[in-house]
Short mmCIF file of C-alpha atoms and ligand atoms in Angstrom, two decimals:
data_model
loop_
_atom_site.label_atom_id
_atom_site.label_comp_id
_atom_site.label_asym_id
_atom_site.label_seq_id
_atom_site.Cartn_x
_atom_site.Cartn_y
_atom_site.Cartn_z
CA MET A 724 0.20 0.14 0.43
CA ILE A 725 1.45 3.50 -0.90
CA VAL A 726 0.89 6.37 1.07
CA LEU A 727 1.60 10.17 0.22
CA GLY A 728 2.13 12.14 3.56
CA ILE A 729 2.08 15.33 4.24
CA GLU A 730 3.93 17.64 6.98
CA SER A 731 3.47 21.54 7.91
CA SER A 732 2.75 21.83 11.37
CA CYS A 733 5.91 24.21 11.95
CA ASP A 734 8.56 25.36 9.77
CA GLU A 735 9.17 22.46 7.36
CA THR A 736 7.34 21.92 3.95
CA ALA A 737 7.61 18.36 3.79
CA ALA A 738 5.91 15.42 1.73
CA ALA A 739 6.93 11.73 1.28
CA VAL A 740 6.00 8.67 -0.46
CA CYS A 741 6.12 5.36 1.88
CA GLU A 742 4.92 1.64 1.11
CA ASN A 743 3.21 -0.33 3.54
CA GLY A 744 4.22 2.23 6.65
CA ARG A 745 8.08 0.86 6.34
CA ARG A 746 9.89 1.57 2.91
CA LEU A 747 10.41 4.99 2.25
CA LEU A 748 10.15 5.68 -1.64
CA SER A 749 10.88 9.58 -1.68
CA ASP A 750 11.00 12.03 1.43
CA VAL A 751 10.92 16.01 0.34
CA ILE A 752 11.81 18.52 2.94
CA TYR A 753 11.63 22.23 1.92
CA SER A 754 12.82 23.91 5.45
CA GLN A 755 12.27 27.48 6.15
CA ALA A 756 14.43 27.78 8.89
CA ASP A 757 16.86 30.37 6.83
CA ILE A 758 13.68 32.84 6.83
CA HIS A 759 12.82 32.48 10.12
CA ALA A 760 16.25 32.81 11.84
CA LEU A 761 15.90 36.63 10.55
CA TYR A 762 13.38 36.72 13.55
CA GLY A 763 15.02 34.68 15.98
CA GLY A 764 12.16 32.20 16.02
CA VAL A 765 8.95 31.02 14.02
CA VAL A 766 6.85 33.62 12.68
CA PRO A 767 3.54 31.83 12.12
CA GLU A 768 2.20 34.29 9.55
CA ILE A 769 5.51 33.62 7.45
CA ALA A 770 5.06 29.94 8.11
CA SER A 771 1.68 29.53 6.56
CA ARG A 772 2.52 31.72 3.60
CA LYS A 773 5.53 29.67 2.77
CA HIS A 774 4.15 26.38 3.23
CA ALA A 775 1.36 27.73 0.54
CA GLU A 776 3.79 28.89 -1.51
CA LYS A 777 6.00 25.38 -1.37
CA ILE A 778 3.22 23.15 -1.28
CA SER A 779 2.50 21.94 -4.55
CA TYR A 780 6.30 21.74 -5.35
CA VAL A 781 7.23 19.54 -2.80
CA VAL A 782 4.27 17.05 -3.22
CA SER A 783 4.79 16.96 -6.65
CA GLU A 784 8.59 16.31 -6.02
CA ALA A 785 7.76 13.78 -3.53
CA LEU A 786 5.77 11.94 -6.31
CA LYS A 787 8.14 12.09 -9.07
CA ARG A 788 11.43 11.08 -7.11
CA ALA A 789 9.24 7.99 -5.86
CA ARG A 790 8.26 6.96 -9.38
CA VAL A 791 4.53 6.95 -8.88
CA SER A 792 1.44 8.63 -10.36
CA PRO A 793 -1.33 10.07 -8.03
CA GLY A 794 -3.17 6.83 -9.32
CA ASP A 795 -0.60 4.64 -7.66
CA VAL A 796 -1.10 6.22 -4.33
CA ASP A 797 -3.59 4.52 -1.82
CA VAL A 798 -3.98 6.62 0.93
CA VAL A 799 -3.15 10.64 1.14
CA ALA A 800 -2.20 11.27 4.99
CA ALA A 801 -1.41 14.56 6.33
CA THR A 802 -0.69 16.41 9.68
CA CYS A 803 -3.92 17.63 11.39
CA ALA A 804 -2.47 18.39 15.06
CA PRO A 805 -0.57 19.42 16.86
CA GLY A 806 0.72 22.64 15.54
CA LEU A 807 0.67 26.15 14.27
CA ILE A 808 -2.59 26.33 12.83
CA GLY A 809 -2.49 28.31 9.93
CA ALA A 810 0.59 25.97 8.63
CA LEU A 811 -1.42 22.86 9.11
CA LEU A 812 -4.55 24.05 7.14
CA VAL A 813 -2.35 24.38 4.36
CA GLY A 814 -0.73 20.84 4.34
CA ALA A 815 -4.20 19.41 5.30
CA ASN A 816 -6.32 21.30 3.06
CA PHE A 817 -3.79 20.18 0.39
CA ALA A 818 -3.93 16.82 1.03
CA LYS A 819 -7.78 16.70 1.42
CA ALA A 820 -7.79 18.36 -2.27
CA CYS A 821 -5.29 15.58 -3.25
CA ALA A 822 -7.45 12.87 -1.75
CA LEU A 823 -10.85 14.49 -3.38
CA GLY A 824 -9.44 14.93 -6.70
CA TRP A 825 -7.67 11.41 -7.05
CA ASP A 826 -10.74 9.61 -5.32
CA LYS A 827 -8.63 8.16 -2.53
CA PRO A 828 -8.96 7.96 1.27
CA PHE A 829 -7.72 10.67 3.40
CA VAL A 830 -6.11 10.03 6.69
CA PRO A 831 -5.23 12.47 9.50
CA VAL A 832 -2.16 12.11 11.53
CA HIS A 833 -0.98 12.93 14.88
CA HIS A 834 2.10 14.90 14.53
CA ILE A 835 3.79 13.24 17.66
CA ARG A 836 2.49 9.91 16.80
CA GLY A 837 4.03 10.59 13.56
CA HIS A 838 7.42 11.17 14.95
CA ILE A 839 7.51 8.06 17.00
CA ALA A 840 6.28 6.21 13.74
CA ALA A 841 9.85 7.96 12.04
CA ASN A 842 11.28 4.63 13.91
CA TYR A 843 9.28 2.22 11.79
CA ILE A 844 11.04 2.94 8.58
CA CYS A 845 14.62 2.96 10.18
CA PHE A 846 14.00 -0.47 12.02
CA PRO A 847 11.81 -2.95 10.02
CA GLU A 848 11.92 -5.33 13.35
CA LEU A 849 10.73 -2.60 15.52
CA LYS A 850 6.95 -3.36 16.84
CA PRO A 851 4.92 -2.27 19.28
CA PRO A 852 4.64 -2.50 22.51
CA PHE A 853 7.41 -0.16 23.69
CA ILE A 854 8.32 3.13 25.68
CA ALA A 855 8.73 6.22 23.65
CA LEU A 856 10.24 9.45 24.59
CA ILE A 857 9.18 12.03 22.40
CA ALA A 858 11.23 15.49 22.77
CA SER A 859 10.36 18.49 19.90
CA GLY A 860 10.30 22.06 19.93
CA GLY A 861 6.59 22.07 21.71
CA HIS A 862 6.36 18.62 23.54
CA THR A 863 7.94 16.69 26.12
CA LEU A 864 6.31 13.30 26.41
CA ILE A 865 6.87 9.49 27.89
CA ALA A 866 4.49 7.57 26.18
CA HIS A 867 3.42 3.60 26.79
CA VAL A 868 3.15 2.54 23.03
CA ARG A 869 1.12 -0.40 23.51
CA ASP A 870 0.18 -0.85 19.59
CA TYR A 871 0.62 1.72 16.57
CA THR A 872 -2.54 3.42 17.26
CA GLY A 873 -2.85 2.70 20.98
CA ILE A 874 -0.86 4.95 23.03
CA GLU A 875 -0.92 5.81 26.91
CA ILE A 876 0.78 9.14 28.37
CA MET A 877 2.88 8.40 31.07
CA GLY A 878 4.72 11.86 31.44
CA THR A 879 4.52 14.95 30.12
CA THR A 880 5.71 18.60 30.84
CA ARG A 881 4.15 20.92 33.15
CA ASP A 882 5.60 23.91 31.61
CA ASP A 883 8.20 24.26 28.73
CA ALA A 884 9.13 21.56 26.29
CA ALA A 885 12.60 20.05 26.38
CA GLY A 886 13.27 21.59 22.67
CA GLU A 887 12.03 25.22 23.86
CA THR A 888 14.14 25.32 26.77
CA PHE A 889 17.27 24.23 24.31
CA ASP A 890 16.03 27.38 22.04
CA LYS A 891 15.46 29.99 24.83
CA ILE A 892 18.57 29.60 26.33
CA ALA A 893 20.44 29.46 23.04
CA ARG A 894 18.80 32.43 21.94
CA VAL A 895 19.78 34.45 25.25
CA MET A 896 23.26 33.29 24.50
CA GLY A 897 23.36 35.07 21.00
CA LEU A 898 23.21 31.84 19.17
CA PRO A 899 21.21 31.71 15.60
CA TYR A 900 17.73 29.78 15.12
CA PRO A 901 17.38 26.85 15.37
CA GLY A 902 19.35 27.09 18.77
CA GLY A 903 18.96 23.72 20.08
CA VAL A 904 21.28 22.34 17.21
CA LYS A 905 23.68 25.14 17.62
CA LEU A 906 23.86 24.63 21.50
CA ASP A 907 24.16 21.02 20.97
CA GLU A 908 27.43 22.08 18.41
CA LEU A 909 28.73 24.16 21.42
CA SER A 910 28.61 21.72 24.15
CA GLN A 911 31.36 19.31 22.66
CA GLY A 912 33.86 18.95 25.10
CA GLY A 913 32.51 21.37 27.67
CA ASP A 914 32.49 20.72 31.45
CA GLN A 915 28.70 19.36 32.43
CA ASP A 916 29.67 20.01 36.11
CA LYS A 917 30.80 23.62 36.39
CA TYR A 918 27.17 25.04 36.25
CA ARG A 919 24.76 23.66 38.60
CA LEU A 920 21.22 23.94 37.26
CA PRO A 921 18.15 22.97 38.90
CA ARG A 922 16.34 19.37 38.30
CA ALA A 923 13.34 19.33 35.87
CA GLU A 924 11.66 17.26 39.05
CA VAL A 925 7.72 17.91 39.81
CA ALA A 926 6.88 17.02 43.30
CA GLY A 927 4.66 14.12 43.94
CA ASP A 928 4.74 13.27 40.46
CA PRO A 929 7.95 11.16 39.28
CA MET A 930 6.92 10.83 35.91
CA ALA A 931 6.40 14.62 35.13
CA PHE A 932 8.91 17.29 33.75
CA SER A 933 9.73 21.02 34.65
CA PHE A 934 11.76 22.75 32.65
CA SER A 935 11.05 26.09 33.50
CA GLY A 936 13.25 26.28 36.51
CA ILE A 937 16.26 25.18 34.05
CA LYS A 938 15.57 27.70 31.78
CA THR A 939 15.24 30.46 33.84
CA ALA A 940 18.40 29.54 35.73
CA GLY A 941 20.38 29.06 32.36
CA VAL A 942 18.98 32.79 31.50
CA ASN A 943 19.80 34.11 35.12
CA LEU A 944 23.19 33.08 34.70
CA ILE A 945 23.71 34.96 31.37
CA HIS A 946 22.26 38.08 32.09
CA ASN A 947 23.80 38.16 35.93
CA ALA A 948 27.12 37.23 33.97
CA GLU A 949 26.40 40.35 31.78
CA GLN A 950 25.62 42.85 34.38
CA SER A 951 28.54 42.13 36.56
CA GLY A 952 30.99 42.19 33.44
CA LYS A 953 31.84 38.55 34.30
CA GLN A 954 32.78 36.07 31.49
CA ILE A 955 30.70 32.92 31.54
CA ASP A 956 32.37 29.93 29.90
CA ARG A 957 29.68 29.12 27.09
CA ARG A 958 30.90 25.94 26.17
CA ASP A 959 30.38 24.28 29.61
CA LEU A 960 27.53 26.46 30.16
CA ALA A 961 26.11 24.82 27.26
CA ALA A 962 27.52 21.46 28.26
CA GLY A 963 25.72 21.58 31.76
CA ILE A 964 22.19 22.87 30.32
CA ALA A 965 22.57 19.60 27.58
CA ARG A 966 23.31 17.05 30.60
CA SER A 967 20.43 18.88 32.76
CA ILE A 968 17.78 18.40 30.09
CA SER A 969 19.16 14.97 28.86
CA GLU A 970 19.56 13.63 32.58
CA ALA A 971 15.59 14.35 33.19
CA LEU A 972 14.72 12.70 29.90
CA VAL A 973 16.67 9.62 30.32
CA SER A 974 15.76 9.08 34.04
CA ARG A 975 11.86 9.03 33.34
CA ILE A 976 12.69 6.80 30.26
CA PHE A 977 14.24 4.21 32.81
CA LEU A 978 11.25 4.97 35.25
CA ALA A 979 8.68 3.95 32.86
CA SER A 980 10.45 0.98 31.78
CA GLU A 981 10.51 -0.18 35.18
CA LEU A 982 6.72 0.46 35.57
CA THR A 983 6.01 -1.39 32.81
CA ASP A 984 8.18 -4.20 32.32
CA GLU A 985 9.01 -2.95 28.72
CA ARG A 986 12.58 -3.32 27.68
CA THR A 987 12.19 -1.55 24.34
CA ILE A 988 13.00 2.13 24.12
CA VAL A 989 12.24 4.55 21.41
CA ALA A 990 13.29 8.03 21.12
CA ALA A 991 12.15 10.44 18.83
CA GLY A 992 11.41 14.34 17.89
CA GLY A 993 14.23 17.12 16.99
CA VAL A 994 15.43 16.71 20.67
CA ALA A 995 16.27 13.23 19.91
CA ALA A 996 19.18 14.47 17.70
CA ASN A 997 21.04 16.05 20.61
CA SER A 998 24.22 14.25 21.10
CA THR A 999 24.54 14.24 24.89
CA LEU A 1000 20.75 12.95 24.88
CA ARG A 1001 21.97 9.88 22.76
CA LYS A 1002 25.13 8.81 24.49
CA MET A 1003 23.29 8.90 27.84
CA LEU A 1004 20.43 7.12 26.42
CA THR A 1005 22.97 4.58 24.52
CA GLU A 1006 24.89 4.00 27.97
CA GLY A 1007 21.90 3.44 30.11
CA CYS A 1008 20.12 1.22 27.85
CA SER A 1009 23.22 -0.62 27.18
CA SER A 1010 23.53 -1.02 31.15
CA ARG A 1011 20.21 -2.11 31.79
CA GLY A 1012 20.07 -4.66 28.86
CA LEU A 1013 17.18 -2.64 27.04
CA LYS A 1014 16.88 -2.62 23.30
CA LEU A 1015 17.19 0.90 22.01
CA TYR A 1016 15.93 2.62 18.74
CA MET A 1017 16.94 6.27 17.73
CA PRO A 1018 16.12 7.33 14.34
CA PRO A 1019 19.19 8.84 12.41
CA LEU A 1020 19.44 12.67 12.90
CA SER A 1021 17.79 13.07 9.48
CA LEU A 1022 14.55 11.86 10.68
CA CYS A 1023 14.61 13.19 13.95
CA GLY A 1024 13.28 16.39 13.03
CA ASP A 1025 9.78 17.14 10.79
CA ASN A 1026 9.53 15.26 7.84
CA GLY A 1027 6.45 13.97 5.54
CA ALA A 1028 8.02 10.56 5.80
CA MET A 1029 6.93 10.03 9.53
CA ILE A 1030 3.28 11.10 8.59
CA ALA A 1031 3.31 8.49 5.80
CA ALA A 1032 4.40 5.79 8.22
CA GLN A 1033 1.85 6.40 10.61
CA GLY A 1034 -0.65 7.22 8.15
CA TYR A 1035 -0.46 3.73 6.88
CA TYR A 1036 -1.08 2.39 10.75
CA GLU A 1037 -3.93 4.89 11.06
CA PHE A 1038 -5.64 3.81 7.60
CA LYS A 1039 -4.84 -0.12 8.97
CA ALA A 1040 -6.97 0.81 12.04
CA GLY A 1041 -9.93 2.32 10.13
CA HIS A 1042 -9.00 5.61 10.81
CA VAL A 1043 -10.02 7.51 7.65
CA GLY A 1044 -10.61 10.92 7.84
CA LYS A 1045 -13.90 13.07 7.22
CA PRO A 1046 -14.36 15.76 4.48
CA ASP A 1047 -14.86 18.21 7.32
CA GLN A 1048 -11.98 17.25 8.73
CA ASN A 1049 -10.26 20.47 10.83
CA CYS A 1050 -6.82 21.35 12.26
CA TYR A 1051 -5.94 22.03 16.10
CA ALA A 1052 -3.25 23.53 17.39
CA ASN A 1053 -3.34 21.42 20.45
CA MET A 1054 -4.59 17.72 20.66
CA PRO A 1055 -3.51 14.71 23.12
CA ILE A 1056 -1.54 11.99 21.50
CA ASN A 1057 -4.03 9.45 22.89
CA GLU A 1058 -6.91 10.89 21.32
CA GLN A 1059 -8.36 9.87 17.93
CA PHE A 1060 -9.30 12.48 15.03
CA GLY A 1061 -12.98 11.92 13.96
CA VAL A 1062 -13.90 8.87 11.70
CA GLY A 1063 -16.03 9.00 8.34
CA MET A 1064 -15.57 8.13 4.86
CA PHE A 1065 -14.22 10.94 2.59
CA ILE A 1066 -17.25 11.08 0.24
O1 KG4 B 1406 10.39 17.84 16.24
P1 KG4 B 1406 10.57 18.87 15.75
O2 KG4 B 1406 11.81 19.12 14.47
O3 KG4 B 1406 9.92 19.96 15.54
C1 KG4 B 1406 8.73 20.05 16.35
O4 KG4 B 1406 7.65 19.50 16.35
O5 KG4 B 1406 8.77 20.97 17.31
O6 KG4 B 1406 12.10 19.87 17.07
C2 KG4 B 1406 12.55 20.76 16.87
C3 KG4 B 1406 13.24 21.47 18.20
C4 KG4 B 1406 13.82 22.47 18.29
O7 KG4 B 1406 13.37 22.94 19.71
C5 KG4 B 1406 15.17 21.98 17.87
O8 KG4 B 1406 15.79 23.11 18.73
C6 KG4 B 1406 15.54 20.75 18.62
O9 KG4 B 1406 14.21 20.12 18.27
N1 KG4 B 1406 16.57 20.50 18.25
C7 KG4 B 1406 17.67 20.01 19.04
C8 KG4 B 1406 18.47 19.53 18.21
N2 KG4 B 1406 18.02 19.45 16.96
C9 KG4 B 1406 16.60 20.07 17.17
N3 KG4 B 1406 17.71 20.38 20.34
C10 KG4 B 1406 18.75 19.85 21.08
N4 KG4 B 1406 20.00 19.27 20.03
C11 KG4 B 1406 19.68 19.06 18.87
N5 KG4 B 1406 20.87 18.58 18.19
ZN1 ZN B 1407 7.89 17.76 15.20
#
């Protein structure tokens, strides 16, 4: 079964063609990062306009590179939540128009479920159940993935997301957008212990995260140093931040594994590209005898391939979208879109 997947929830206009949720035939991404870098972050209105400009080209290029024609496509899938609402609407409406014009089913996909599914493309043997960590610019989540579409939330952030924390501190340090990856580069070889940062703990809820304390402490360290004319060691601070955030993520992953007896761990989302996190996960899983799956860096960030992969499993579960399917800025990962035949 051939699925065309379309992603436009933030600042990447992306489309991919994937067979049976596993075999990637094409993967086209137009990144708007350079444009948003001028403003230090994503400007939603600009993002929507750029998606509208690029979507036709990106989708036709995905079909061309996969060597498939619209007639060969069995399902059209698109991200419908969560994300920037104007941005989501561009990709979802384009997908609905394709489905309508080609007389194919349309499948709405949850963006975070898509991030998990990036791993199905890279690892043919990977099957639920497992514990997943999804850490991106807007979300931080530990989930018990019981099957491809049955997902239980075990822990979320009470305030900022992990990626948002990286980005905010990077911005205050004067690093260009997108800050997370630049902070990661800066942290290489830094002393993780030089700057003490608060822990991301929430009293009474060992699975929850709170990153606002780390963010505020990092920002205050930089501002205080500036005001008192002291030099801050940027590399050591970057290393300390990476360590604090990664430790919080990794410790809850292992707790979730203990609570559920699951021995397979999956990492996903833009922050899963972080080198400190990848190292801690690799070492921690190896010492506990847990099997770890992490996508290559190219599939950690937003892409159409992950939407095509999850779209396949949603379709198999009967989750075909309605013609009036809307998009939502927020939607829990365990909620289902409304189901109904397209026409
Ligand atoms: O999944 P994603 O591409 O988009 C969202 O769904 O949000 O994640 C983007 C986030 C941004 O906050 C970005 O700074 C962060 O992932 N990120 C990183 C790294 N690469 C991307 N954070 C830390 N280290 C990285 N290497
Ligand atoms: Zn994402």
